XYZ file of C-alpha atoms in Angstrom:
411
model
C -5.415 -83.403 0.229
C -5.619 -79.935 1.232
C -2.162 -78.572 2.700
C -2.408 -77.125 6.033
C -1.938 -73.573 4.673
C -4.741 -74.194 2.100
C -6.979 -75.531 5.252
C -5.880 -72.343 7.660
C -6.985 -70.025 4.338
C -9.808 -71.682 3.989
C -10.911 -71.354 7.741
C -9.932 -67.645 8.056
C -12.149 -66.804 4.455
C -15.292 -69.065 5.857
C -14.937 -67.338 9.259
C -14.510 -63.731 7.318
C -17.663 -64.247 5.179
C -19.635 -65.748 8.071
C -18.760 -63.088 10.495
C -19.485 -60.431 7.531
C -23.008 -62.084 7.432
C -23.955 -62.168 10.839
C -23.202 -58.552 11.425
C -25.151 -57.306 8.608
C -27.976 -59.731 8.521
C -28.049 -61.784 11.927
C -26.648 -59.589 14.561
C -25.752 -62.185 16.847
C -23.028 -62.148 19.462
C -20.271 -62.646 17.030
C -19.100 -66.279 18.692
C -22.480 -67.609 18.488
C -23.431 -66.397 15.295
C -20.505 -68.015 13.661
C -21.420 -71.176 15.633
C -24.853 -71.224 14.095
C -23.790 -70.325 10.493
C -20.802 -72.779 10.557
C -23.442 -75.854 12.274
C -26.420 -74.718 9.628
C -23.672 -75.209 6.450
C -22.731 -78.516 8.213
C -26.009 -79.845 8.361
C -27.073 -78.604 5.114
C -24.245 -80.303 3.482
C -25.338 -83.678 5.472
C -29.073 -82.769 3.986
C -27.692 -82.723 0.214
C -25.353 -85.672 0.798
C -28.395 -87.784 2.015
C -30.852 -86.674 -1.053
C -27.769 -87.135 -3.060
C -25.412 -89.793 -1.982
C -23.764 -90.589 -5.293
C -21.801 -87.386 -4.850
C -19.970 -88.122 -1.406
C -20.094 -84.956 -0.346
C -20.299 -85.430 3.375
C -17.507 -87.995 3.438
C -15.176 -85.449 1.675
C -15.887 -82.796 4.255
C -15.660 -85.334 7.130
C -12.157 -86.468 5.606
C -10.848 -82.913 6.013
C -12.794 -81.973 9.145
C -10.720 -85.283 10.624
C -7.673 -84.088 9.013
C -7.556 -80.643 10.806
C -7.121 -82.887 14.358
C -9.232 -80.202 16.317
C -7.699 -81.536 19.851
C -4.086 -80.683 18.652
C -5.252 -77.312 16.885
C -6.855 -76.229 20.064
C -4.733 -77.860 22.770
C -1.571 -77.529 21.500
C -1.697 -74.742 19.146
C -4.688 -72.190 19.796
C -5.419 -72.887 23.550
C -2.061 -70.847 24.886
C -2.898 -67.818 22.847
C -6.099 -67.748 24.162
C -5.310 -67.962 27.612
C -2.424 -65.436 27.575
C -4.940 -63.075 26.153
C -7.657 -63.390 28.153
C -5.519 -63.452 31.364
C -3.628 -60.102 30.008
C -7.191 -58.226 30.221
C -7.845 -59.029 34.003
C -6.899 -56.477 36.737
C -5.349 -58.382 39.290
C -6.452 -55.870 42.166
C -10.156 -57.031 41.082
C -8.790 -60.707 41.026
C -7.331 -60.662 44.505
C -10.322 -59.141 46.123
C -12.497 -61.916 44.568
C -9.502 -64.751 45.198
C -11.586 -66.858 47.853
C -14.451 -67.547 45.441
C -12.813 -67.850 42.583
C -10.316 -70.445 44.321
C -13.053 -72.279 45.867
C -15.034 -72.322 42.425
C -11.482 -73.442 40.453
C -10.657 -76.463 42.608
C -13.651 -77.725 44.668
C -16.197 -76.553 42.461
C -14.615 -78.679 39.431
C -13.996 -81.750 41.811
C -17.457 -81.427 42.965
C -19.096 -80.886 39.559
C -16.944 -84.238 38.126
C -18.007 -86.315 40.719
C -21.739 -85.199 40.409
C -21.523 -85.347 36.489
C -19.549 -88.728 36.828
C -22.092 -90.698 38.978
C -25.101 -89.219 37.191
C -23.973 -90.211 33.874
C -22.760 -93.468 34.723
C -26.479 -94.090 35.675
C -27.959 -92.626 32.495
C -25.705 -93.984 30.351
C -24.488 -97.178 31.623
C -21.170 -96.112 31.373
C -18.456 -97.602 34.052
C -18.118 -94.979 36.965
C -14.377 -94.100 36.460
C -15.182 -93.770 32.299
C -18.161 -91.401 33.306
C -15.869 -89.273 35.988
C -13.509 -88.915 32.726
C -16.781 -87.222 31.010
C -17.516 -85.199 34.592
C -13.764 -83.663 34.293
C -14.237 -82.526 30.805
C -17.536 -81.480 30.815
C -17.325 -79.661 34.330
C -15.105 -76.446 33.208
C -16.420 -73.323 32.215
C -14.624 -72.396 28.633
C -12.786 -69.003 28.987
C -13.236 -68.694 25.213
C -16.615 -68.568 25.461
C -17.192 -67.155 28.670
C -15.110 -63.826 28.326
C -16.772 -64.145 24.524
C -20.237 -63.786 26.095
C -19.136 -61.416 28.827
C -17.935 -58.648 25.959
C -21.626 -58.548 24.787
C -23.561 -58.014 28.047
C -23.516 -55.551 30.954
C -22.427 -57.300 34.000
C -21.320 -55.637 37.819
C -17.427 -55.474 38.175
C -17.282 -57.936 40.967
C -19.624 -60.745 39.336
C -17.605 -60.266 35.748
C -14.414 -60.797 37.938
C -15.356 -64.289 39.581
C -16.944 -65.551 36.121
C -14.112 -64.429 34.069
C -11.204 -65.517 37.205
C -13.123 -68.902 37.702
C -13.119 -69.776 33.878
C -9.377 -69.031 33.445
C -8.331 -71.092 36.455
C -10.835 -73.886 36.489
C -9.549 -74.589 32.801
C -6.449 -75.341 33.666
C -7.498 -77.446 36.789
C -9.775 -79.356 34.763
C -7.365 -80.402 32.192
C -5.003 -81.759 34.990
C -8.147 -83.550 36.587
C -8.851 -84.912 33.240
C -5.186 -86.059 32.676
C -5.519 -88.007 36.002
C -8.726 -89.689 35.713
C -7.849 -90.977 31.968
C -4.469 -92.438 33.403
C -6.985 -94.156 35.760
C -9.492 -95.133 33.589
C -7.220 -96.114 30.433
C -4.073 -97.244 31.913
C -1.407 -97.374 28.954
C 0.615 -100.340 27.733
C 2.014 -102.430 30.946
C 1.861 -99.260 32.979
C -0.962 -101.144 34.997
C -3.599 -99.146 37.295
C -2.066 -95.454 38.336
C -1.819 -95.669 42.254
C -2.963 -93.272 44.755
C 0.531 -91.888 44.995
C 0.815 -91.981 41.286
C -2.285 -89.590 41.040
C -0.972 -87.245 43.935
C 2.163 -86.760 42.230
C 0.860 -86.439 38.321
C -1.561 -83.515 40.153
C 0.886 -81.652 42.035
C 3.331 -81.813 39.128
C 0.835 -80.309 36.236
C -1.058 -77.749 38.688
C 1.730 -76.499 41.156
C 4.395 -76.905 38.363
C 2.267 -75.160 35.924
C 1.383 -72.158 38.215
C 5.346 -72.043 39.340
C 6.514 -72.245 35.752
C 4.271 -69.486 34.374
C 5.515 -67.089 37.186
C 8.917 -67.805 36.507
C 8.656 -67.244 32.631
C 6.527 -64.456 33.368
C 8.824 -62.825 35.491
C 11.845 -63.543 33.246
C 10.207 -61.558 30.217
C 8.806 -58.863 32.544
C 13.025 -58.566 33.434
C 13.424 -57.788 29.541
C 10.462 -55.721 28.756
C 11.565 -53.149 31.679
C 14.723 -52.610 30.022
C 13.093 -52.474 26.242
C 11.325 -49.502 24.977
C 10.486 -50.380 21.231
C 7.014 -51.878 21.403
C 7.993 -54.023 18.071
C 10.274 -56.008 20.167
C 8.043 -55.935 23.292
C 5.182 -57.674 21.211
C 7.768 -60.164 20.016
C 8.673 -61.026 23.685
C 5.549 -62.018 24.664
C 4.568 -63.793 21.416
C 7.832 -65.951 22.378
C 6.636 -66.173 26.001
C 3.371 -67.778 25.053
C 5.132 -70.055 22.029
C 8.077 -71.015 23.729
C 6.672 -71.347 27.166
C 3.823 -73.099 26.167
C 5.726 -75.608 24.363
C 8.512 -75.842 27.392
C 5.470 -76.363 29.529
C 4.399 -79.350 27.515
C 8.351 -80.817 27.494
C 8.704 -80.609 31.169
C 4.839 -82.319 31.712
C 3.454 -79.117 33.567
C 0.263 -77.441 33.008
C 0.755 -75.209 29.806
C -2.768 -73.896 30.306
C -2.109 -72.839 34.035
C 1.116 -71.298 32.964
C -0.269 -69.384 30.416
C -2.953 -67.648 32.908
C -0.680 -67.023 35.359
C 2.159 -65.176 33.078
C -0.835 -63.606 31.333
C -1.686 -62.054 34.675
C 1.553 -60.998 35.579
C 2.393 -59.152 32.037
C -0.916 -57.744 32.018
C -0.686 -56.149 35.406
C 2.915 -55.892 36.639
C 4.481 -55.872 33.186
C 2.283 -53.202 31.605
C 2.403 -51.010 35.071
C 6.336 -51.217 35.630
C 7.813 -52.844 32.468
C 6.363 -50.512 29.556
C 5.667 -47.325 28.299
C 2.127 -46.396 27.961
C 2.611 -46.477 24.250
C 4.094 -50.257 24.183
C 1.572 -50.872 26.514
C -1.057 -49.964 24.070
C 0.397 -51.905 21.261
C 0.833 -55.036 23.144
C -2.861 -54.779 24.130
C -4.239 -54.014 20.795
C -2.026 -56.846 19.345
C -3.360 -59.274 21.993
C -6.739 -58.376 21.407
C -6.661 -58.736 17.801
C -5.312 -62.495 18.338
C -7.746 -62.808 20.705
C -10.749 -61.794 18.235
C -9.135 -63.917 15.078
C -8.657 -67.006 16.983
C -11.562 -66.931 19.069
C -13.871 -66.863 15.808
C -12.049 -69.444 13.979
C -12.406 -71.741 17.010
C -16.242 -71.203 17.117
C -16.330 -71.754 13.329
C -14.676 -75.323 13.936
C -16.898 -76.439 16.668
C -19.856 -76.080 14.066
C -18.058 -77.785 11.453
C -16.915 -80.820 14.003
C -20.586 -81.982 13.747
C -19.050 -84.049 10.874
C -16.590 -85.737 13.470
C -19.630 -86.773 16.165
C -20.782 -89.939 15.726
C -24.387 -89.502 16.636
C -26.961 -92.557 17.057
C -29.712 -93.300 19.130
C -27.866 -94.975 21.679
C -25.777 -92.139 22.409
C -28.033 -89.550 21.480
C -30.400 -90.025 24.300
C -28.062 -89.984 27.239
C -26.324 -87.243 25.865
C -29.618 -85.005 25.832
C -30.236 -85.909 29.454
C -26.687 -84.894 30.559
C -28.040 -81.336 29.547
C -29.699 -80.928 32.561
C -27.520 -83.218 34.627
C -24.570 -80.962 33.711
C -26.500 -77.845 34.705
C -27.592 -79.307 38.033
C -23.867 -80.046 38.992
C -23.286 -76.801 37.823
C -25.830 -75.350 40.187
C -24.600 -77.160 42.973
C -20.919 -76.573 42.574
C -21.849 -72.937 42.497
C -24.363 -72.781 45.361
C -22.335 -74.458 47.847
C -18.806 -72.107 47.764
C -21.012 -68.995 47.242
C -23.292 -70.195 50.441
C -20.290 -70.865 52.451
C -18.834 -67.332 51.130
C -21.880 -65.560 51.978
C -21.021 -66.151 55.843
C -18.125 -63.804 55.493
C -19.051 -61.587 52.451
C -22.057 -60.310 50.580
C -22.424 -61.404 47.193
C -24.160 -59.540 43.987
C -27.932 -60.602 43.987
C -28.674 -63.013 41.340
C -24.926 -63.853 41.397
C -26.135 -67.987 41.700
C -28.312 -67.700 39.070
C -25.982 -65.581 36.542
C -22.583 -68.044 37.494
C -25.023 -71.233 36.924
C -26.400 -70.089 33.344
C -23.280 -68.183 32.321
C -20.958 -71.185 32.914
C -20.566 -71.689 29.328
C -18.812 -75.085 27.715
C -16.793 -74.677 24.829
C -13.930 -76.114 22.371
C -11.804 -77.317 25.170
C -14.500 -79.820 26.348
C -14.936 -81.300 22.543
C -11.109 -81.215 22.197
C -10.541 -83.134 25.437
C -13.084 -85.701 24.351
C -11.490 -86.060 20.930
C -8.407 -86.910 22.555
C -9.725 -89.660 24.871
C -7.983 -93.113 23.581
C -10.231 -95.431 21.385
C -12.513 -97.199 23.153
C -16.315 -98.697 23.648
C -17.261 -95.757 25.489
C -15.681 -92.885 23.524
C -18.297 -92.402 20.936
C -20.968 -91.985 23.718
C -18.788 -89.390 25.672
C -18.089 -87.855 22.441
C -21.854 -87.394 21.539
C -22.709 -86.189 25.070
C -19.934 -83.620 25.260
C -21.092 -82.082 21.838
C -24.739 -82.067 22.383
C -24.018 -80.031 25.864
C -21.336 -77.799 24.439
C -23.866 -76.918 21.410
C -26.739 -76.268 24.198
C -24.298 -73.917 26.392
C -23.153 -71.772 23.506
C -26.801 -71.345 21.620
C -29.409 -71.442 24.326
C -27.324 -70.119 27.648
C -25.091 -67.740 25.383
C -28.053 -66.258 23.730
C -30.175 -66.016 26.915
C -27.651 -64.754 29.618
C -27.789 -61.404 28.699
C -31.945 -61.205 29.427
C -31.401 -63.101 32.806
C -28.473 -60.866 33.879
C -30.839 -57.603 33.233
C -33.562 -59.529 35.272
C -31.970 -61.013 38.222
C -29.027 -58.701 39.070
C -29.695 -55.507 40.733
């Protein structure tokens, strides 16, 4: 069995090799190219194993993939870094100008999509409604890693880019909280019994509001030290400690770590950079987190590609999974159309905004990680298969065509 260091080394080497091949030959967006190559390599390995089963290649690879524990790797190790790095680059003034539509999309939009997908999937797959709502919650948020990765590759009007980026950062945290609440309802643990309405409300407030307040607090405390420091190495270490220590402490306090990292990242990326750092320090801090973002982003999409080994594909699960693709897109369209339609009574939107926000609402590794984290049950394989199929379609099809769509509809 490979040690954690060997696994990390193998992932970095494979990511580098695939990225180099993509850069020189495929010339796809980096994240999409890595996913395509990792998925192709995984499927080729399965094909060789099917032709020569005596070698046991697929079983050996599957054991290593499952040992990585995608859920813990992303949710407990990588997500805090990725969300902080993404929020660090968002202009708070631009976000304030779009605050109402971002707030509506990240809250009511997520809830509406969760309900629509849940009810539709319960009918499609014959899954109990409360379990189908869990699938709706984990597949409804747009993945900030995937979305921000694509936005780097295409030209989008600034106001529309802020809407998409802001929504993806916040709806991720909100959706994780909704997911945790629904899992507690659908899969009550031990002798706790079903969760009451009061328990649901307390859990939601503790995770969501607690996460926002905690993120603001640790961001402010870090800023107090930053403005008294003028040494860029120490300032980088301070932001690194903020993310690692803050995310771990949020988990211990049972508040939303993702929301805390988004709020802390916005605070440091705007207030901290403007008033707490010299221009030299700000440049080094941004460059450091840009590098962290690019490396982890690349490794994550490689992991999504190899995670196919952990998906229990089967005819009974695959057909509902394919049907879930148009269902999720329809729910996303309505979750965008209704808030935008309501806001159009007060303000103008970029022409084609609904189409771009619908098609650009990519799903990614967070949805897969949440599906893998579900308690063992007869419905887990069905939900896991549907999640993976929707994520693959989202990244490969929507991710590759969002650029042409923007050029066609945005004026």
